[in-house]
XYZ file of C-alpha atoms in Angstrom:
595
model
C 32.603 22.573 -61.435
C 29.615 20.399 -62.264
C 28.071 17.725 -60.048
C 29.971 14.978 -61.800
C 33.395 16.399 -61.053
C 32.760 18.004 -57.673
C 35.269 16.719 -55.115
C 36.718 14.013 -57.363
C 40.178 14.197 -58.869
C 39.629 11.555 -61.521
C 36.469 13.293 -62.898
C 34.775 9.964 -63.611
C 31.349 10.065 -65.227
C 28.896 8.940 -62.478
C 27.106 6.794 -65.049
C 30.287 4.706 -65.282
C 30.085 3.972 -61.572
C 27.072 1.679 -62.027
C 28.490 -1.851 -62.300
C 26.892 -5.273 -62.349
C 27.656 -7.416 -59.308
C 28.116 -10.989 -60.584
C 27.196 -12.443 -57.191
C 23.819 -10.736 -56.978
C 22.992 -10.099 -60.618
C 22.145 -6.487 -59.734
C 23.621 -3.088 -60.594
C 25.462 -1.360 -57.759
C 26.740 2.204 -57.415
C 30.473 2.464 -56.707
C 31.043 6.066 -55.600
C 34.735 6.008 -54.635
C 37.863 4.473 -56.169
C 38.323 2.483 -52.978
C 34.968 0.786 -53.335
C 35.255 -2.979 -53.924
C 35.715 -3.837 -57.581
C 35.636 -7.145 -59.401
C 39.027 -8.746 -59.844
C 38.008 -9.965 -63.297
C 36.832 -7.055 -65.428
C 34.827 -7.856 -68.514
C 36.166 -7.133 -71.978
C 35.851 -3.552 -73.151
C 33.509 -2.935 -76.032
C 32.870 0.197 -78.055
C 29.838 2.168 -76.907
C 26.999 2.744 -79.321
C 25.093 5.264 -77.253
C 23.236 5.339 -73.970
C 19.748 4.374 -73.004
C 16.915 6.738 -73.550
C 17.348 9.890 -71.548
C 21.093 9.365 -71.114
C 21.932 11.745 -73.940
C 25.561 12.609 -74.464
C 26.544 11.237 -71.061
C 26.312 7.722 -72.458
C 29.097 8.256 -75.007
C 32.267 6.491 -73.940
C 30.712 4.549 -71.052
C 32.243 1.222 -70.114
C 30.631 -1.849 -71.546
C 28.038 -3.014 -69.127
C 27.208 0.408 -67.705
C 23.503 0.682 -66.955
C 21.565 1.557 -70.005
C 24.465 0.650 -72.318
C 23.975 -1.884 -75.097
C 26.242 -4.482 -73.526
C 24.705 -4.407 -70.064
C 22.790 -7.704 -70.450
C 25.975 -9.606 -71.239
C 28.179 -8.111 -68.558
C 27.570 -10.822 -65.987
C 28.424 -13.583 -68.420
C 31.684 -11.933 -69.432
C 32.749 -11.546 -65.812
C 31.911 -15.101 -64.786
C 33.327 -16.973 -67.771
C 35.392 -14.696 -69.977
C 36.797 -16.634 -72.944
C 40.542 -17.450 -73.013
C 40.960 -16.578 -69.339
C 41.945 -18.738 -66.419
C 40.344 -17.573 -63.231
C 42.150 -18.895 -60.134
C 40.036 -20.112 -57.279
C 40.032 -18.465 -53.853
C 43.182 -18.947 -51.732
C 43.048 -21.072 -48.590
C 45.064 -20.362 -45.455
C 47.731 -22.898 -44.542
C 46.294 -25.506 -42.223
C 42.699 -24.573 -42.908
C 40.346 -27.458 -43.803
C 39.395 -27.765 -47.472
C 36.075 -26.189 -48.446
C 33.094 -28.505 -48.370
C 31.185 -29.143 -51.539
C 27.491 -28.210 -51.451
C 24.991 -31.032 -51.403
C 23.882 -32.225 -54.844
C 21.025 -30.178 -56.230
C 21.568 -27.321 -53.776
C 23.627 -24.162 -54.034
C 26.014 -23.268 -51.256
C 24.769 -20.718 -48.761
C 25.948 -17.214 -49.515
C 26.763 -14.700 -46.817
C 23.828 -12.498 -45.979
C 24.107 -9.395 -48.166
C 22.923 -5.904 -47.525
C 20.099 -4.465 -49.598
C 21.456 -3.416 -52.976
C 21.926 0.306 -53.453
C 20.226 -0.079 -56.802
C 17.140 -1.349 -54.995
C 17.266 1.764 -52.858
C 17.540 3.868 -56.002
C 14.469 2.280 -57.502
C 12.600 2.518 -54.207
C 13.329 6.229 -53.799
C 12.530 7.087 -57.375
C 9.121 5.502 -57.031
C 8.175 8.741 -55.312
C 8.916 10.604 -58.524
C 5.378 10.084 -59.788
C 3.913 12.378 -57.184
C 6.499 15.122 -57.528
C 5.803 15.463 -61.210
C 2.410 16.815 -60.298
C 4.210 20.099 -60.223
C 6.731 19.557 -62.947
C 9.473 20.937 -60.739
C 9.486 18.832 -57.633
C 10.837 15.577 -59.047
C 14.107 16.056 -57.169
C 12.254 15.062 -54.015
C 13.435 11.459 -54.425
C 17.124 12.613 -54.542
C 19.061 9.397 -54.932
C 22.705 10.451 -54.827
C 24.335 12.337 -51.999
C 26.643 14.354 -54.236
C 23.616 15.787 -56.083
C 22.494 17.587 -52.936
C 24.828 20.429 -53.838
C 22.698 21.152 -56.912
C 19.753 22.329 -54.842
C 19.312 25.980 -53.939
C 17.634 26.974 -50.671
C 15.807 30.026 -49.349
C 15.330 30.703 -45.648
C 11.694 31.821 -45.330
C 11.669 31.835 -41.536
C 8.503 30.647 -39.823
C 6.538 30.607 -43.092
C 7.742 26.990 -43.461
C 8.066 24.159 -40.976
C 11.472 23.122 -39.665
C 11.085 19.508 -40.747
C 8.815 16.866 -42.212
C 6.544 14.379 -40.424
C 5.728 11.057 -42.061
C 2.684 10.634 -39.846
C 0.701 13.728 -40.829
C -1.005 15.234 -43.837
C 1.224 17.787 -45.559
C 0.981 20.699 -47.992
C 3.705 21.712 -50.438
C 3.421 24.909 -52.470
C 4.905 24.469 -55.935
C 5.974 27.695 -57.646
C 7.053 28.157 -61.242
C 8.582 31.585 -61.831
C 8.574 33.643 -65.044
C 12.130 34.828 -64.571
C 14.239 34.592 -67.725
C 17.246 32.595 -66.572
C 19.338 30.366 -68.766
C 20.094 30.294 -72.449
C 17.150 30.092 -74.818
C 14.524 31.536 -72.470
C 14.449 35.037 -73.924
C 11.091 34.447 -75.582
C 9.278 33.384 -72.414
C 7.843 35.333 -69.504
C 7.910 39.074 -68.983
C 11.074 40.837 -70.090
C 13.002 42.030 -67.053
C 10.730 40.167 -64.625
C 12.129 39.797 -61.112
C 10.608 36.330 -61.003
C 6.892 36.447 -60.248
C 4.796 33.457 -59.169
C 3.668 32.484 -62.656
C 2.501 28.896 -62.008
C 1.267 27.926 -58.551
C 0.043 24.571 -57.276
C -0.821 23.765 -53.669
C -0.228 20.026 -53.295
C -2.080 18.422 -50.389
C -1.281 14.807 -49.455
C -3.727 13.124 -47.100
C -2.723 11.793 -43.716
C -3.633 8.213 -44.657
C -1.866 8.590 -48.063
C -4.924 7.326 -49.949
C -5.318 10.537 -51.947
C -3.795 13.870 -52.902
C -5.104 17.130 -54.358
C -3.185 19.519 -56.599
C -4.926 22.902 -56.418
C -3.866 25.399 -59.094
C -3.968 29.066 -58.086
C -4.343 31.481 -61.043
C -1.580 34.027 -61.327
C -4.168 36.710 -62.209
C -6.253 36.086 -59.083
C -6.862 39.363 -57.225
C -5.740 39.018 -53.607
C -4.490 40.961 -50.617
C -0.805 40.180 -50.088
C -0.049 40.351 -46.328
C 2.968 41.932 -44.674
C 5.935 39.662 -45.215
C 9.031 39.279 -43.001
C 11.960 38.392 -45.281
C 15.464 37.385 -44.239
C 18.115 39.555 -45.869
C 21.593 38.432 -47.057
C 23.179 39.843 -43.874
C 20.839 37.763 -41.686
C 18.580 40.633 -40.649
C 14.811 40.544 -41.153
C 12.962 43.119 -43.217
C 9.176 43.378 -43.195
C 7.882 44.104 -46.688
C 4.515 45.894 -46.438
C 1.522 44.082 -47.902
C -0.569 45.362 -50.793
C -4.310 45.020 -51.413
C -6.192 44.189 -54.611
C -3.194 43.007 -56.604
C -2.462 39.956 -58.766
C -1.417 36.820 -56.916
C 1.788 36.541 -58.933
C 3.145 39.716 -57.293
C 3.405 37.803 -53.998
C 6.833 36.699 -55.270
C 9.619 38.933 -56.527
C 7.739 42.216 -56.251
C 9.433 44.640 -53.828
C 11.904 41.902 -52.858
C 9.342 39.317 -51.730
C 10.546 35.731 -51.365
C 8.683 32.422 -51.563
C 7.685 32.807 -47.925
C 5.514 35.765 -48.964
C 3.755 33.568 -51.495
C 3.196 30.928 -48.809
C 1.659 33.528 -46.494
C -0.569 34.783 -49.320
C -1.834 31.249 -49.983
C -2.771 30.906 -46.322
C -4.559 34.288 -46.366
C -6.574 33.320 -49.455
C -7.372 29.663 -48.749
C -6.976 29.283 -44.986
C -4.548 26.420 -45.720
C -0.979 26.889 -44.515
C 1.696 25.402 -46.824
C 4.287 23.428 -44.876
C 7.040 23.806 -47.479
C 7.708 25.184 -50.945
C 9.491 24.004 -54.086
C 10.325 26.481 -56.830
C 11.792 26.304 -60.336
C 12.064 28.395 -63.499
C 11.531 27.655 -67.195
C 14.558 25.364 -67.383
C 12.845 22.726 -65.232
C 10.320 21.733 -67.889
C 12.976 21.585 -70.594
C 15.532 19.552 -68.669
C 13.105 17.144 -67.015
C 11.225 16.264 -70.199
C 14.508 15.677 -72.018
C 15.766 13.508 -69.159
C 12.801 11.123 -69.493
C 12.957 11.028 -73.283
C 9.886 13.155 -73.961
C 6.285 13.340 -72.746
C 3.147 12.322 -74.631
C 0.591 15.096 -75.189
C -2.701 15.127 -77.057
C -4.400 17.934 -79.009
C -8.010 18.072 -80.143
C -7.095 20.571 -82.841
C -3.960 21.768 -84.605
C -1.943 24.573 -82.967
C 0.231 27.173 -84.682
C 0.913 29.800 -82.024
C 3.162 32.724 -83.073
C 3.679 33.820 -79.466
C 4.931 30.542 -77.988
C 6.166 29.186 -81.346
C 4.269 25.940 -80.747
C 3.278 24.215 -83.964
C 1.607 20.811 -83.678
C -1.080 18.968 -85.624
C -4.168 17.479 -84.012
C -3.596 14.161 -82.282
C -0.847 12.684 -80.102
C 2.734 13.942 -79.982
C 5.859 13.461 -77.896
C 7.363 16.760 -76.749
C 10.549 17.563 -74.866
C 12.925 20.439 -74.257
C 11.972 23.718 -75.929
C 8.853 22.214 -77.472
C 7.621 20.983 -74.080
C 8.115 24.438 -72.563
C 6.286 26.027 -75.498
C 3.397 23.594 -74.918
C 2.883 24.519 -71.257
C 3.411 28.241 -71.970
C 0.842 28.434 -74.806
C -2.436 30.119 -73.938
C -3.665 31.982 -77.054
C -4.460 28.702 -78.836
C -6.535 27.005 -76.133
C -10.069 27.660 -74.887
C -10.757 31.336 -74.312
C -7.071 32.159 -74.756
C -6.688 32.969 -71.069
C -4.636 31.798 -68.139
C -7.415 29.529 -66.814
C -7.375 27.456 -69.990
C -3.591 27.314 -69.928
C -3.819 25.927 -66.378
C -5.970 23.046 -67.679
C -3.374 22.291 -70.359
C -0.598 22.350 -67.768
C -2.534 19.958 -65.544
C -2.985 17.546 -68.452
C 0.717 17.806 -69.250
C 1.733 17.139 -65.649
C -0.500 14.084 -65.479
C 1.207 12.712 -68.589
C 4.658 13.529 -67.202
C 3.754 11.728 -63.998
C 2.706 8.603 -65.876
C 5.912 8.711 -67.909
C 8.153 9.052 -64.883
C 6.429 6.255 -62.983
C 6.728 3.887 -65.943
C 9.022 0.867 -65.787
C 11.047 2.302 -68.673
C 12.169 5.152 -66.391
C 12.345 3.413 -63.027
C 14.410 0.434 -64.189
C 17.056 2.413 -66.092
C 19.805 3.596 -63.699
C 21.451 5.799 -66.347
C 18.158 7.565 -67.047
C 17.540 7.929 -63.318
C 20.865 9.664 -62.871
C 20.153 12.100 -65.714
C 16.730 12.761 -64.217
C 18.104 13.355 -60.720
C 20.808 15.665 -62.028
C 18.354 17.707 -64.117
C 15.786 17.920 -61.325
C 18.146 18.979 -58.565
C 19.719 21.704 -60.674
C 16.239 23.138 -61.365
C 15.035 23.189 -57.762
C 14.913 25.729 -54.919
C 13.411 24.660 -51.576
C 13.050 25.943 -48.019
C 15.501 25.101 -45.247
C 13.155 22.529 -43.704
C 13.426 20.067 -46.612
C 16.879 20.716 -48.042
C 18.408 17.513 -46.651
C 18.545 14.480 -48.890
C 16.979 12.193 -46.295
C 14.043 14.557 -45.827
C 13.415 14.742 -49.562
C 13.628 10.965 -49.758
C 11.036 10.617 -46.981
C 8.670 12.975 -48.791
C 9.071 10.995 -51.999
C 8.324 7.691 -50.296
C 5.158 9.106 -48.737
C 4.024 10.510 -52.084
C 4.674 7.158 -53.735
C 1.916 5.628 -51.612
C -0.812 7.694 -53.309
C -2.517 5.881 -56.246
C -2.579 8.021 -59.437
C -6.333 7.523 -59.732
C -6.735 9.335 -56.414
C -4.561 12.340 -57.345
C -6.952 15.134 -58.273
C -6.167 18.292 -60.252
C -8.349 21.311 -59.398
C -8.308 25.060 -59.950
C -9.504 27.592 -57.374
C -13.136 28.397 -58.305
C -13.142 31.985 -59.577
C -15.311 34.652 -61.176
C -14.394 37.386 -63.633
C -13.313 40.498 -61.786
C -16.169 43.026 -62.125
C -13.680 45.860 -61.668
C -12.170 45.033 -65.071
C -15.286 46.115 -66.939
C -15.858 44.474 -70.316
C -12.252 43.409 -70.799
C -11.686 40.581 -68.336
C -8.026 40.500 -67.359
C -8.203 39.257 -63.780
C -10.369 37.005 -61.601
C -11.592 36.920 -58.012
C -12.322 34.029 -55.663
C -15.855 32.659 -56.110
C -17.370 33.357 -52.661
C -19.933 30.562 -53.041
C -17.854 27.668 -54.413
C -14.270 28.291 -53.300
C -14.793 28.033 -49.509
C -16.159 24.490 -49.943
C -13.048 23.478 -51.854
C -10.735 25.055 -49.281
C -12.586 23.397 -46.385
C -12.481 20.016 -48.103
C -8.714 20.185 -48.569
C -8.119 21.640 -45.112
C -10.239 18.880 -43.580
C -8.257 16.181 -45.394
C -11.243 14.925 -47.400
C -10.625 13.251 -50.746
C -12.085 14.473 -54.048
C -11.998 10.870 -55.272
C -13.417 7.613 -53.978
C -11.089 5.999 -51.457
C -10.860 2.454 -50.213
C -13.572 1.070 -47.965
C -11.059 0.587 -45.150
C -10.414 4.319 -44.936
C -14.113 5.074 -45.185
C -14.800 2.669 -42.349
C -12.283 4.544 -40.215
C -14.076 7.823 -40.936
C -17.402 6.184 -40.089
C -15.962 4.995 -36.781
C -14.971 8.573 -35.966
C -18.458 9.795 -36.824
C -19.947 7.138 -34.512
C -18.313 8.867 -31.530
C -20.839 11.654 -31.927
C -23.774 9.259 -31.705
C -25.430 8.570 -28.362
C -26.792 10.374 -25.322
C -25.550 13.796 -24.277
C -25.262 15.188 -20.784
C -26.618 18.571 -19.753
C -24.331 21.546 -20.453
C -24.146 22.266 -16.719
C -22.640 18.804 -16.139
C -19.781 19.228 -18.622
C -16.409 19.599 -16.901
C -13.598 20.673 -19.211
C -10.178 22.310 -19.024
C -9.296 24.498 -22.040
C -5.747 24.729 -23.407
C -4.414 26.882 -26.217
C -2.414 24.572 -28.472
C -1.632 26.834 -31.403
C -4.808 28.891 -31.787
C -4.536 32.705 -31.898
C -3.600 34.298 -28.545
C -6.569 34.709 -26.234
C -8.566 31.866 -27.839
C -8.792 29.823 -24.634
C -10.079 32.811 -22.670
C -12.594 33.719 -25.370
C -13.848 30.137 -25.591
C -14.219 29.947 -21.816
C -16.312 33.139 -21.764
C -18.462 31.889 -24.629
C -19.059 28.473 -23.041
C -19.932 29.868 -19.605
C -22.011 32.896 -20.606
C -23.744 31.660 -23.755
C -23.803 27.869 -23.549
C -24.207 27.215 -19.813
C -21.007 25.178 -19.439
C -20.297 26.591 -15.999
C -17.814 23.878 -15.000
C -15.199 24.965 -17.527
C -11.854 26.602 -16.836
C -8.875 28.129 -18.659
C -5.752 25.977 -18.204
C -3.366 28.192 -20.190
C -1.124 27.016 -22.999
C -0.643 23.409 -24.065
C 2.843 21.869 -23.769
C 3.148 21.874 -27.571
C 1.263 23.279 -30.559
C -1.059 20.968 -32.507
C -2.598 21.324 -35.945
C -6.051 20.058 -35.050
C -8.343 20.832 -32.115
C -8.875 17.782 -29.890
C -11.089 16.789 -26.968
C -9.706 13.992 -24.798
C -12.035 12.218 -22.373
C -12.384 9.084 -20.258
C -14.920 6.355 -21.207
C -17.378 7.487 -18.530
C -17.256 11.055 -19.942
C -18.467 10.138 -23.439
C -21.858 11.795 -22.908
C -20.113 15.021 -21.819
C -17.827 14.846 -24.855
C -20.782 14.468 -27.217
C -22.489 17.475 -25.647
C -19.426 19.709 -25.904
C -18.850 18.554 -29.496
C -22.432 19.469 -30.373
C -22.073 22.930 -28.791
C -18.753 23.719 -30.462
C -19.274 21.959 -33.784
C -16.411 19.503 -33.276
C -16.062 16.644 -35.788
C -15.855 13.030 -34.642
C -12.134 13.030 -35.504
C -11.554 15.649 -32.788
C -12.856 13.322 -30.056
C -10.038 11.290 -28.545
C -11.032 8.554 -26.093
C -8.380 8.437 -23.406
C -8.241 9.537 -19.791
C -9.530 12.382 -17.689
C -7.511 15.003 -15.814
C -8.121 16.687 -12.471
C -9.475 20.230 -12.551
C -8.843 22.995 -10.022
C -11.580 21.559 -7.740
C -9.942 18.134 -7.747
C -12.679 16.637 -9.941
C -12.195 14.633 -13.170
C -12.459 16.777 -16.287
C -11.989 16.516 -20.055
C -9.181 18.315 -21.912
C -10.028 20.597 -24.823
C -6.917 21.648 -26.792
C -7.501 24.419 -29.314
C -5.287 23.730 -32.339
C -4.129 25.789 -35.281
C -7.389 25.020 -37.081
C -9.439 26.813 -34.400
C -11.551 29.522 -36.057
C -13.038 31.262 -33.041
C -15.480 30.684 -30.208
C -18.762 29.396 -31.608
C -17.386 28.750 -35.113
C -17.980 25.141 -36.141
C -15.024 22.906 -36.970
C -17.138 20.106 -38.415
C -15.393 18.893 -41.549
C -17.258 18.109 -44.750
C -17.880 14.401 -45.219
C -17.972 14.620 -49.001
C -16.092 16.809 -51.444
C -18.130 19.190 -53.634
C -18.378 18.794 -57.393
C -15.863 21.092 -59.057
C -15.852 22.104 -62.717
C -12.769 20.996 -64.626
C -11.697 18.369 -62.114
C -9.351 15.677 -63.447
C -7.206 12.842 -62.113
C -3.622 11.888 -62.850
C -4.392 8.455 -64.307
C -6.567 9.712 -67.193
C -5.272 10.680 -70.635
C -6.837 13.964 -71.795
C -6.453 16.108 -74.888
C -5.891 19.867 -74.807
C -8.625 21.836 -76.559
């Protein structure tokens, strides 16, 4: 049974449940037969087709359904239908007659709850960020009954249990090459178990001023770590890792799930994805059709026998099979390799994002339903974000990021010397890639952000300025708050034996794990904090003015909590203040042509 008929005996088309409320002048979603209906229905009119993106679902809709041709006149027909006598409201016996409103003023209406349509439009505003990946648009999930469309995979501790609206977050977007669904026989590898064909690590900043979409080439040579996977019977099987293999084998190969791909991303970049979203070829086809096509631009004509893409130079609108052929084409662009195809995909996703954030999409309830239905059916996520409210929260946070500050990048790579003259694979560029990884991991934007945010960063940097006490005067208690086991002990030994911080002590584990290393201190300990920060390479953001604690000698001391970002005793945690220049960088607000 499809989403429209699930759990409903009358099998009503959900598009028909959008009705215009004559009191508010707004569309409202009536999900159940018992929902309040108007006592004066408007006249039925023959349907002439739905709004763009509605497709066949629009046929046979009631007059006035969102997106239908008679929608603008629905309110008039309900308020003053010709040849009808509409009785006024009944009054209880003995009740005083209603008072007329004062001349020139309308009577006060009862306070009404926020329209569900407003909620729909609010949630779908987050769509523009999910389209960065072409598969994650279901994150705004507007209808509860669509939740059943989404598939989930339990990846254990590779993903977080939930989502925090107050922190930066990373979502790994995976597009598989598995041939599922009718019409996909010509794409991907025949018999593929579903490898990680397209991979984008989406980082959204803590202050929501910027986001970075980092593409990871499928042919990148990596070491895939050991991967615990949860089996159908609930048991856990550890799939052994493999060295010097293509990145795309981190999924599907030997029974690996998306959690294995997440662990591989962390091993390669040092950045831990919080969640994943995955889809197959059908996502591009269904989503582009749902929005009525996506504009693409070509610098030269393309006639590719492999992907069957045939387009002239210039601008075109593609959807369905043609859209999939566009993003799958590689032999007609650049050096005919995967890296050039990634650039084309990034350009396509930027265009799709602009299309889905346009008023034409966001103000058409019928199109929004088609989009939600298509997106949810195409999506697989981890257990931590499978709930509709969680997906809605993610969408609303993504909506805050301006398109001009959404940057598309590709991991800096070099040709793999092991390939010889025929370059089939690539390796991480040891000189350029670490700077990119550190910039993303440190939550630094690749675009210019507002002065207000820059001022906040400057204020953090100012905490490092000023006098510093002697190392022997620094009193600090060290807690392990998510760093590798033994980190507090190792740091204590390093501080005492190599840095002269003799008044330091190991205080064990912190009450809870934290992502970032912090140093909390009282106002009169600022000079000690600056000294310890200088010794350890702590950024200004790690210094947290607060209060002191009592150490084992009963004296006031600072609290150093080693977070998940801790890299080892003596290894600096100072974040870059400016992102490096990266070849091929682009932003989501710019129109670009594939070449």
